[in-house]
CSV table of C-alpha atoms in Angstrom, one decimal:
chain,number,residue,atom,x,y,z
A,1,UNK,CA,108.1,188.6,40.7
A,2,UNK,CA,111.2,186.8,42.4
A,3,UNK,CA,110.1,183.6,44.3
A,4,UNK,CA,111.7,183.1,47.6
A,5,UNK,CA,112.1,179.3,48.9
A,6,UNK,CA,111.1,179.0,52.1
A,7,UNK,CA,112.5,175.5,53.4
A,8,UNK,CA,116.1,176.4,52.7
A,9,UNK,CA,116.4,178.8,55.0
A,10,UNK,CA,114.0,177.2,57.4
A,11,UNK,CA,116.0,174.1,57.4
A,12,UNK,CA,119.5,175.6,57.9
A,13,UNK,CA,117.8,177.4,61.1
A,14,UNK,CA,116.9,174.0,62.2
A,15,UNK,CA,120.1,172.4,61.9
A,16,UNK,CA,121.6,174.9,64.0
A,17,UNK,CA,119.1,174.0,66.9
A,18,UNK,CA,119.7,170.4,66.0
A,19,UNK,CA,123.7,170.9,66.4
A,20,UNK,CA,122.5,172.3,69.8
A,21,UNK,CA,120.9,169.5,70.7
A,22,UNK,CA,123.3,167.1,69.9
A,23,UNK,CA,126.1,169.0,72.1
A,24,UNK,CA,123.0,168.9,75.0
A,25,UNK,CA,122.8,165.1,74.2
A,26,UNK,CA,126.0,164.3,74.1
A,27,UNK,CA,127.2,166.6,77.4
A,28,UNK,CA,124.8,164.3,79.2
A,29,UNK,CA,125.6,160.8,78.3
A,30,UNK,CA,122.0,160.3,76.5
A,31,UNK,CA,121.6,159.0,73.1
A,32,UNK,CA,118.6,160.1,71.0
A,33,UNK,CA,116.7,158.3,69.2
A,34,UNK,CA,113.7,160.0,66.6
A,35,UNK,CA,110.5,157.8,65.9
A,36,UNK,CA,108.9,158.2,63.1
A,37,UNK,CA,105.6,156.9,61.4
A,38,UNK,CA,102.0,157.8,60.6
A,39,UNK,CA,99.3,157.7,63.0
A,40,UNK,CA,98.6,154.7,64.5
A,41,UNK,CA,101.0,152.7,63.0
A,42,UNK,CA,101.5,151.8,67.1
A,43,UNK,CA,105.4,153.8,68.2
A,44,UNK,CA,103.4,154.4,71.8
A,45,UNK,CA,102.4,150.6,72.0
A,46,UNK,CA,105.7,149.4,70.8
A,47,UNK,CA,107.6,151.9,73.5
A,48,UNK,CA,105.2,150.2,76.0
A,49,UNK,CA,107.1,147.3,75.3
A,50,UNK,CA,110.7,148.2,75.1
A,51,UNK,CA,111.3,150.8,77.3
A,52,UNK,CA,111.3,148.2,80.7
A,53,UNK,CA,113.0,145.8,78.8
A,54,UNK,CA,116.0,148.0,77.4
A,55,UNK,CA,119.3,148.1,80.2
A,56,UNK,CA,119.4,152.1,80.5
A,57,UNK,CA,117.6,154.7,82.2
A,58,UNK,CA,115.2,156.3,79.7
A,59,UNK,CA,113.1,159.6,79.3
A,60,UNK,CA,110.6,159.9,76.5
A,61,UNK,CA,109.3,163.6,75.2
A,62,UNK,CA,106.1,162.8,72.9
A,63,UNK,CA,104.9,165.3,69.7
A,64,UNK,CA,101.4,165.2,69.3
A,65,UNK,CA,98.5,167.7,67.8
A,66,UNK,CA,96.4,167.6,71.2
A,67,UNK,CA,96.0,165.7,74.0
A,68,UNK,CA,98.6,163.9,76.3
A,69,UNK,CA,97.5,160.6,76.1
A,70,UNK,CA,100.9,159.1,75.3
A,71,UNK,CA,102.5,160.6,77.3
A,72,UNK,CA,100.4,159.4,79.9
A,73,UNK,CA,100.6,155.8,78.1
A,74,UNK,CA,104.6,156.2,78.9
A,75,UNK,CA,104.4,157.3,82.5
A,76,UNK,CA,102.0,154.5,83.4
A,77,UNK,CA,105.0,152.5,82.5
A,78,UNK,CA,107.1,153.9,85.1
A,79,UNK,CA,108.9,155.9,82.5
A,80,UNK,CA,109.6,160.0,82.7
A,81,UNK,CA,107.4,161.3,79.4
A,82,UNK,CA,107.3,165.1,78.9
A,83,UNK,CA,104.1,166.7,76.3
A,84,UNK,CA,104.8,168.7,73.3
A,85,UNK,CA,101.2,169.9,71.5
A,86,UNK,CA,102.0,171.3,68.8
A,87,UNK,CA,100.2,173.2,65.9
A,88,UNK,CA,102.5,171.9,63.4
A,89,UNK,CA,102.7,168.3,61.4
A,90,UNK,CA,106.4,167.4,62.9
A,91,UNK,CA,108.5,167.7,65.6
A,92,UNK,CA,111.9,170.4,64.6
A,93,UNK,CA,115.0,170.6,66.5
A,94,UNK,CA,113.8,174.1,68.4
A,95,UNK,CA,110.7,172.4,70.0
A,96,UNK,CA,113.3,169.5,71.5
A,97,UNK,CA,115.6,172.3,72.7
A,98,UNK,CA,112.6,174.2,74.1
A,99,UNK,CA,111.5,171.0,75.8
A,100,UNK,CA,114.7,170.0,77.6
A,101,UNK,CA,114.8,173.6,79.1
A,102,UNK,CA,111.4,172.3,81.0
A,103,UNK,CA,112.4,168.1,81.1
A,104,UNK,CA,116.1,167.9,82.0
A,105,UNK,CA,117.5,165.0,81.0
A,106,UNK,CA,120.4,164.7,83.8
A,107,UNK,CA,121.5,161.2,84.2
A,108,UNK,CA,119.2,159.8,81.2
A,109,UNK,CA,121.3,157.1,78.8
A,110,UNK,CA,118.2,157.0,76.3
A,111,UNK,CA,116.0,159.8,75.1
A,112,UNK,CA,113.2,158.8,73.0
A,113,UNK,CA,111.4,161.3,70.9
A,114,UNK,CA,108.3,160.1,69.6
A,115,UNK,CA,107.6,162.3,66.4
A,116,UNK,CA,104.1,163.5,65.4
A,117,UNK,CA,102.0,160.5,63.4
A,118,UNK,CA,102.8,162.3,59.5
A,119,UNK,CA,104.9,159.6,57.1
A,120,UNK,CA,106.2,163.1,55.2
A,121,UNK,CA,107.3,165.9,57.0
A,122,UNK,CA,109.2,164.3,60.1
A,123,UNK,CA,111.5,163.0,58.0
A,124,UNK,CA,112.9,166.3,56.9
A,125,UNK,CA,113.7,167.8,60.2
A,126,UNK,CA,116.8,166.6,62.3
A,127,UNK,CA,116.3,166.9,65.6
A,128,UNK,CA,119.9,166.3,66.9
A,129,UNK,CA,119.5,162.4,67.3
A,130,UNK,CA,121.5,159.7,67.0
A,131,UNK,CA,119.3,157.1,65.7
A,132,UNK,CA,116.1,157.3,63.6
A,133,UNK,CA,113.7,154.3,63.6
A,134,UNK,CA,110.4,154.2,61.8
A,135,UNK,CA,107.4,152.7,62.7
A,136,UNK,CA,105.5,150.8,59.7
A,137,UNK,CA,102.0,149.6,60.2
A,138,UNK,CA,101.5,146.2,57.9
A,139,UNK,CA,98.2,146.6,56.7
A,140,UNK,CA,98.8,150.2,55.4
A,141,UNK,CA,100.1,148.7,52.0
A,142,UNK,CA,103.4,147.3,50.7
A,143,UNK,CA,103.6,149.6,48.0
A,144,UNK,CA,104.5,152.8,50.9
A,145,UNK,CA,108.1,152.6,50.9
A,146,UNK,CA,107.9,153.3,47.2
A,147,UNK,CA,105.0,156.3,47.5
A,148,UNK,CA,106.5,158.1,50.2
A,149,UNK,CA,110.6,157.1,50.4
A,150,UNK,CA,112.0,159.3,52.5
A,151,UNK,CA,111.4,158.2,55.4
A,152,UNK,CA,112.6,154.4,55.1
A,153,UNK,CA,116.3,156.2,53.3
A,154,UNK,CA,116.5,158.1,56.5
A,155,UNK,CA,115.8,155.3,59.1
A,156,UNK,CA,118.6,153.1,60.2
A,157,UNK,CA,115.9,150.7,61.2
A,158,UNK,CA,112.4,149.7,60.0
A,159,UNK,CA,110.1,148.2,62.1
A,160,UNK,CA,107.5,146.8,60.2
A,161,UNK,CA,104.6,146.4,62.8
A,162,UNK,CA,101.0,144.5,63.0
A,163,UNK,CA,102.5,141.7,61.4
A,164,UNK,CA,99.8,139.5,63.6
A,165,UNK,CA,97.0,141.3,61.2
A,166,UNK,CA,99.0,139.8,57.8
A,167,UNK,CA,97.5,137.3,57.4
A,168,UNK,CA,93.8,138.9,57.5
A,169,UNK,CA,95.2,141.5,54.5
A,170,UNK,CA,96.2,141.0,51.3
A,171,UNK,CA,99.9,142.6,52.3
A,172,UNK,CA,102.8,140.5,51.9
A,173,UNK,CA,104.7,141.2,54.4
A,174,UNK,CA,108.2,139.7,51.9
A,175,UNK,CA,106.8,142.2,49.0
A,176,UNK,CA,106.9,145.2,51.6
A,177,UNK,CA,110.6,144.0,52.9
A,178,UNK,CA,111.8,144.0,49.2
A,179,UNK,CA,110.1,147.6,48.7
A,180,UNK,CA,111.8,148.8,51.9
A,181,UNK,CA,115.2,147.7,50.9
A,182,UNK,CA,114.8,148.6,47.7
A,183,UNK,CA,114.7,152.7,48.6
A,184,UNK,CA,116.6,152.0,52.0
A,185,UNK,CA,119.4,149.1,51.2
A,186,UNK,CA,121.3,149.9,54.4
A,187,UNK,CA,118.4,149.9,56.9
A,188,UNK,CA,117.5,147.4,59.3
A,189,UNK,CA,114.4,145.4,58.6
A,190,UNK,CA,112.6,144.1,61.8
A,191,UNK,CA,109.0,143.0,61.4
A,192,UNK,CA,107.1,142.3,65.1
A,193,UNK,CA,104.0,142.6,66.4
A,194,UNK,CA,103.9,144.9,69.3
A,195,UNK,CA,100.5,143.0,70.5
A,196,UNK,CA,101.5,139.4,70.2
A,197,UNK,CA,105.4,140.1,71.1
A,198,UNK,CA,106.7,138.4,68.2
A,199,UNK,CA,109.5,140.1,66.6
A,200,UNK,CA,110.0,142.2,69.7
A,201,UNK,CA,113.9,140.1,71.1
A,202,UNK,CA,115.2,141.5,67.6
A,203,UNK,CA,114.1,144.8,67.9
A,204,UNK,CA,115.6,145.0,72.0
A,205,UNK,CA,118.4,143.5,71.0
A,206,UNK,CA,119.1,146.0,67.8
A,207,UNK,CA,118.3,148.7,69.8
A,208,UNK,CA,120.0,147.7,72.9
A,209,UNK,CA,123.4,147.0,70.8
A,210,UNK,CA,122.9,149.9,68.8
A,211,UNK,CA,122.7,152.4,72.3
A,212,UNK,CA,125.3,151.2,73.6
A,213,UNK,CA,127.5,151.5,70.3
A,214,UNK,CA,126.4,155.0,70.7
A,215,UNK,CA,127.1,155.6,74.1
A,216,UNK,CA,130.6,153.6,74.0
A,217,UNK,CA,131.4,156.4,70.8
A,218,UNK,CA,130.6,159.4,73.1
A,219,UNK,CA,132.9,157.8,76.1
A,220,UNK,CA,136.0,157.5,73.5
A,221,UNK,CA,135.0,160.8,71.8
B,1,UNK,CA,113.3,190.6,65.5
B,2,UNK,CA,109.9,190.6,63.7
B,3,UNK,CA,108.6,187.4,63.6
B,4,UNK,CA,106.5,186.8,60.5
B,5,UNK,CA,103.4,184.3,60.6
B,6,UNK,CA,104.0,182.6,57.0
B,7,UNK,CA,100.8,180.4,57.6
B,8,UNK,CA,98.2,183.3,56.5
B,9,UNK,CA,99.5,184.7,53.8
B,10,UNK,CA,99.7,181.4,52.2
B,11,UNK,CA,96.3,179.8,52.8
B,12,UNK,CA,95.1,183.6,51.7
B,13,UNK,CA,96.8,183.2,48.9
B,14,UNK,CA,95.4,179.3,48.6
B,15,UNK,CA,91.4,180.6,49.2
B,16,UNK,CA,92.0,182.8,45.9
B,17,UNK,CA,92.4,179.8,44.0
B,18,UNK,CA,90.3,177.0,45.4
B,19,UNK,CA,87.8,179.7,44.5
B,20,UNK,CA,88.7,179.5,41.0
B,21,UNK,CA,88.4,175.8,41.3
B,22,UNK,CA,85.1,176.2,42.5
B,23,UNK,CA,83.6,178.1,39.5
B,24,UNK,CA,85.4,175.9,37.4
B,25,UNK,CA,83.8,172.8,38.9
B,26,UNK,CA,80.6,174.9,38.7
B,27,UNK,CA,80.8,175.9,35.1
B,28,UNK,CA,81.2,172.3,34.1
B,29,UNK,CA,78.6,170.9,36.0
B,30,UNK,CA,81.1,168.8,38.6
B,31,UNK,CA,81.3,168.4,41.9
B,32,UNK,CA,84.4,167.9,43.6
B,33,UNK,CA,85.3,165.8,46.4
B,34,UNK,CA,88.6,165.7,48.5
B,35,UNK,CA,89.2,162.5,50.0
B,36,UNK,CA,91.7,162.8,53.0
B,37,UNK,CA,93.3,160.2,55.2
B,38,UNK,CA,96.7,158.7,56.8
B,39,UNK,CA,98.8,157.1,54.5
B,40,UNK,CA,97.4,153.4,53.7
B,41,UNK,CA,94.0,153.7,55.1
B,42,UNK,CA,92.1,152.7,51.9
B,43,UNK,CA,91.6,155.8,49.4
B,44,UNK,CA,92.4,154.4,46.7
B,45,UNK,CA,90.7,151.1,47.2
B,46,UNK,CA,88.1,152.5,48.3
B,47,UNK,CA,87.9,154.4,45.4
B,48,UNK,CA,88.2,151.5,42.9
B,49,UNK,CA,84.8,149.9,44.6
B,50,UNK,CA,83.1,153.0,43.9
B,51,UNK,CA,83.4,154.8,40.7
B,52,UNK,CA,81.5,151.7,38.7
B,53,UNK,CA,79.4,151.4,41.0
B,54,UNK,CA,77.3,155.4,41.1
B,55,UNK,CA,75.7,157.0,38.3
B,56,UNK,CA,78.4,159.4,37.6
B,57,UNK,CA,80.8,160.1,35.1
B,58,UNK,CA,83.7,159.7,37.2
B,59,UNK,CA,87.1,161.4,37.1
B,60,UNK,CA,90.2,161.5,39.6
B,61,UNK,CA,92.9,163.6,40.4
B,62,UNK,CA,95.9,161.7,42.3
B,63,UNK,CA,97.9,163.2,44.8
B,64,UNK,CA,101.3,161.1,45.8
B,65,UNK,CA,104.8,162.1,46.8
B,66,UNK,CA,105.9,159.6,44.2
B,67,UNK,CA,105.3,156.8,42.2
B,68,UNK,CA,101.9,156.8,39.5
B,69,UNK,CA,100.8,153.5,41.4
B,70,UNK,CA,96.9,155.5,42.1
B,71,UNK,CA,96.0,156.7,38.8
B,72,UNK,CA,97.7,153.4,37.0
B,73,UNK,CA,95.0,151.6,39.5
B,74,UNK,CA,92.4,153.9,39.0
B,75,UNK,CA,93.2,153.7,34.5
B,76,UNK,CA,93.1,149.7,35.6
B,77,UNK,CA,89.0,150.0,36.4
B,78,UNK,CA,88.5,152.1,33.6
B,79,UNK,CA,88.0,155.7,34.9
B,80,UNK,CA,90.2,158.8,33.7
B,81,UNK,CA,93.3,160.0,36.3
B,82,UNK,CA,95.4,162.0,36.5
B,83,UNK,CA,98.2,162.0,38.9
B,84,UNK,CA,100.2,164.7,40.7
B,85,UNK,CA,103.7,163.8,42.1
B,86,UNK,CA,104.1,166.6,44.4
B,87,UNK,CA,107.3,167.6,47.2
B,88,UNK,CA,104.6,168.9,49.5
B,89,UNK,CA,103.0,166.9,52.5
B,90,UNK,CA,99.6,168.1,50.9
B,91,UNK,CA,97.5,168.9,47.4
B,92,UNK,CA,96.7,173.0,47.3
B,93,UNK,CA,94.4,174.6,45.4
B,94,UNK,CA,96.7,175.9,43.0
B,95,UNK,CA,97.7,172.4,41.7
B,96,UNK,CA,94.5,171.2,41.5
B,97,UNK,CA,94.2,174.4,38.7
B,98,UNK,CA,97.1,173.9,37.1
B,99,UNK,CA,96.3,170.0,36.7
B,100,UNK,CA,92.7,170.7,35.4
B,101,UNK,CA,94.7,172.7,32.6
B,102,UNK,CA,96.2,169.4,31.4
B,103,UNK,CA,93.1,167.1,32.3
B,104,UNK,CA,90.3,168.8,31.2
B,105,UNK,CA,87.2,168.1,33.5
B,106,UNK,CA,84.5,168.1,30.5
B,107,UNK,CA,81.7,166.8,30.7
B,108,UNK,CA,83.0,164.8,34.4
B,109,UNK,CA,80.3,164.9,36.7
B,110,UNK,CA,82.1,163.6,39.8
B,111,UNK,CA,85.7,164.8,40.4
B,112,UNK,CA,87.6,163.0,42.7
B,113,UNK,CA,90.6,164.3,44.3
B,114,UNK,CA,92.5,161.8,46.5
B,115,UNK,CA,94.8,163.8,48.5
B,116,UNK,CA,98.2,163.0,49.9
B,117,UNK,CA,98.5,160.5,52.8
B,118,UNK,CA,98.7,162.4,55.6
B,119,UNK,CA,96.3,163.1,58.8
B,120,UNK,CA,97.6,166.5,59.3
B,121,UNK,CA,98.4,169.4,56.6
B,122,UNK,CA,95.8,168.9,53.8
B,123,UNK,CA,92.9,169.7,56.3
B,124,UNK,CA,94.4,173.5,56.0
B,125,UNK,CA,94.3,173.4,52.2
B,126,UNK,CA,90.4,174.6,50.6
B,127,UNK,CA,91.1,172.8,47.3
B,128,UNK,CA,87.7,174.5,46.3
B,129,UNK,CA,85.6,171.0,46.5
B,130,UNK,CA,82.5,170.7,47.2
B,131,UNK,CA,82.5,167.7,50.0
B,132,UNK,CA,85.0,166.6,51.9
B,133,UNK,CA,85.6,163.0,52.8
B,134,UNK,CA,88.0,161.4,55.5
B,135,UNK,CA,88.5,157.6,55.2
B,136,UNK,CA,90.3,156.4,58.8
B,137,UNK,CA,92.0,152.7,59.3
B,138,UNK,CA,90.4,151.5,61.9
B,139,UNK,CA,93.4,149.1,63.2
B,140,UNK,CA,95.1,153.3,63.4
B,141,UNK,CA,93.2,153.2,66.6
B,142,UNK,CA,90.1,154.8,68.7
B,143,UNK,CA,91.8,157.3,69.8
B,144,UNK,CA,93.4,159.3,66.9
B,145,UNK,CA,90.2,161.3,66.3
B,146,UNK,CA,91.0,163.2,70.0
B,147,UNK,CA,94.8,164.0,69.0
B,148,UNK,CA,94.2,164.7,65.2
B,149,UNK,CA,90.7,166.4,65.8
B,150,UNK,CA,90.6,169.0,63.0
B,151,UNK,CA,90.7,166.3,59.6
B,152,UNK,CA,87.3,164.6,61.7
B,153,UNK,CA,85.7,168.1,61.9
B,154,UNK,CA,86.2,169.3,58.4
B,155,UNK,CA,84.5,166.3,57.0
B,156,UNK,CA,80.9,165.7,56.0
B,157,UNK,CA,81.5,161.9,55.6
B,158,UNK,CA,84.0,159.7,57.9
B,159,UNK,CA,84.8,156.9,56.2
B,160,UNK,CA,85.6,153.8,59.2
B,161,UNK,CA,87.6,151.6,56.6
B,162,UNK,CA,89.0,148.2,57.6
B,163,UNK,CA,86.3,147.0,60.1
B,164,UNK,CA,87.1,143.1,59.3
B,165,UNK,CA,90.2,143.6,61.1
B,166,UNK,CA,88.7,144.9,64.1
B,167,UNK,CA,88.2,141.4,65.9
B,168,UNK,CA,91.8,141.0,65.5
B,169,UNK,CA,93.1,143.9,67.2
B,170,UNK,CA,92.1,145.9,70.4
B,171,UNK,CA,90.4,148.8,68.8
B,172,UNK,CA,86.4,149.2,69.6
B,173,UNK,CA,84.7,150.5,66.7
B,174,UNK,CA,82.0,151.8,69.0
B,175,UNK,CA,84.5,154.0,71.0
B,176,UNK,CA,86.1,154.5,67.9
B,177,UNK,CA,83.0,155.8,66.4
B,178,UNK,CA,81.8,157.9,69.4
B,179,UNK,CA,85.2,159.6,69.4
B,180,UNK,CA,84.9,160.7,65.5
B,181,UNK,CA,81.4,162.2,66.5
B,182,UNK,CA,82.8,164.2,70.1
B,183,UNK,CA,84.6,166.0,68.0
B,184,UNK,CA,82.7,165.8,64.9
B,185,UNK,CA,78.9,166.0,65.9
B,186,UNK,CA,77.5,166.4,62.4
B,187,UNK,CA,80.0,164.3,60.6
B,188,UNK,CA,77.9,160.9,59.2
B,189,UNK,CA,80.3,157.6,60.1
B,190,UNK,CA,80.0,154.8,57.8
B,191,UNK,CA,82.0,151.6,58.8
B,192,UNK,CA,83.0,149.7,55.9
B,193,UNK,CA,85.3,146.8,54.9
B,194,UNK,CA,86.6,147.6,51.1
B,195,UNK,CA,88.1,144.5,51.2
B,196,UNK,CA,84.8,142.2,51.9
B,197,UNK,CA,82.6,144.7,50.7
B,198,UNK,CA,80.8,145.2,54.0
B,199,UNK,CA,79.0,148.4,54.1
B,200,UNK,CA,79.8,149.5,51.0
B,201,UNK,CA,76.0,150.2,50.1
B,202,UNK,CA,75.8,152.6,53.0
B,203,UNK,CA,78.6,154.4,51.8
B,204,UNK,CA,77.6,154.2,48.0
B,205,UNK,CA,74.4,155.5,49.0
B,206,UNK,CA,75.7,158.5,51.1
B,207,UNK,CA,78.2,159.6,48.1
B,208,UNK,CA,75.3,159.7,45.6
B,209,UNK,CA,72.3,161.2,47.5
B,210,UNK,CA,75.0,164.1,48.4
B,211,UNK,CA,76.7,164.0,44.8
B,212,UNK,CA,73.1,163.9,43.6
B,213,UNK,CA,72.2,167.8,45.7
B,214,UNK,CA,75.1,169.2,45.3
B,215,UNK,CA,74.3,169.1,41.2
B,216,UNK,CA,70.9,169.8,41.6
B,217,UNK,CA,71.4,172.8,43.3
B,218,UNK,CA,74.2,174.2,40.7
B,219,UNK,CA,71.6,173.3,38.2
B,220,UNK,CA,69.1,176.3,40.4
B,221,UNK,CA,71.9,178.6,41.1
């Protein structure tokens, strides 16, 4: 019996919808950015807190199982949020493009795409983006980055949330730096708590620099 | 273009061998239990307060992208382990058989299979177990049982993990709790702290009694 492998092909298929995406980006002015964590690891909180405090005019589109309770989180910021429910454990490049058709994102600078809460299968699906930030919850462990690597190598940034609840586990928060950089030595390293605000300045500023890196790239492109 | 649904086919092909599993566990007197959950909500410590503590001989399969970090804990308290390092988002039914080929389960009267961090895919996957068990952090949230419904509905036991951070965050373990049980009504909820021991007993006492009927009534099959 011959065995046929199933993500090759799967994959190539996505990357052509990413490339599509990116053009769509890109023809627009926006720059995307992919968030990525598990559940509850707080990406809706921590978009609470950025997306007012950022200088461009953003649109969010949110991948969850059921229900559209962040994307109602986003809007009651004052921020454009579009829905996808989807059966699957990750966003892929065809549900983006799919989206856009029904949220045009005419005249926004930053599109947000909050992935589905999985620390696996996210990572393996480009959705066109420019940036990829993950989402890392403290008191899940220090010993993730090592378990499940992909997703820190693929991140330019890791924001290591919760850090408030530290001190109540028995996570050091130096031990899950060093495990980070240890599978991801080029990624950014930003630990906050979304709750207390501490940590947040860095992240704005990190992301704010690294948006408008992005968007002065397209101009000159 | 046909379009071809790859999902059935596969979890057909999945339910042929999580029913071999099953008379395996059955000839050998062992019941199985698949414990699910996020990344970092507990398993594995959970686990390691356990398996001394009920009148079982004890065994446990490990289920990790990488790393051997589970079983070498689960060697550490004395209990056999056996880990698989898998590419997948979730343990099937056919690596649990081909693992119980190189780890005999002989005379093991509770089987333990922790299953990949993840809140998604391994709630599709019959591993042929006898009980299902889904442990949830509770700083993850209150409302993650609404947009990840199907893990909370295939469980007999939801394990609320982490309740001494509670205070510390915003998350009500009352709303959290009467979330798991609108869309789980028959799933029992035990709140527990691994970490102080809090409600442990509870949960010790659940896992037997149900350990406890499940072999009895293999014993009058």
């Amino acid at each position: 019996m011959q065995r046929v492998s199933l993500e090759t092909p799967v994959l190539k298929k996505n990357d052509e919808y990413a490339a599509a995406n990116r053009s769509l980006f890109a023809q627009n002015g926006a720059v995307a950015v992919n968030i990525m964590s598990a559940p509850g690891a707080g990406k809706t909180t921590l978009l609470e807190k950025t997306l007012n405090r950022i200088p461009f005019r953003c649109a969010v589109i949110e991948g969850d199982i059921q229900t559209s309770i962040d994307a109602d989180r986003i809007r009651a910021v004052g921020i454009p949020a579009h829905q996808i429910n989807t059966t699957c454990c990750h966003l892929d490049a065809k549900m983006i493009g799919d989206a856009m058709r029904q949220f045009p994102i005419t005249g926004v600078e930053l599109l947000i795409i909050e992935n589905v809460g999985n620390m696996v299968c996210p990572a393996a699906y480009d959705l066109g983006e420019n940036l990829r930030v993950m989402v890392y919850s403290v008191p899940e462990g220090a010993e993730k980055p090592r378990k499940y690597p992909r997703m820190f190598y693929q991140s330019h940034c890791v924001v290591l949330n919760k850090i408030d609840l530290a001190p109540y586990t028995d996570v050091s928060v130096e031990e899950l730096k060093a495990n980070v950089l240890a599978v991801s030595p080029n990624a950014v390293v930003i630990p906050v708590s979304s709750r207390t605000g501490e940590g947040l300045d860095a992240w704005l500023e990190w992301l704010t620099a690294k948006v408008g890196e992005a968007r002065a790239a397209a101009i000159c492109a």
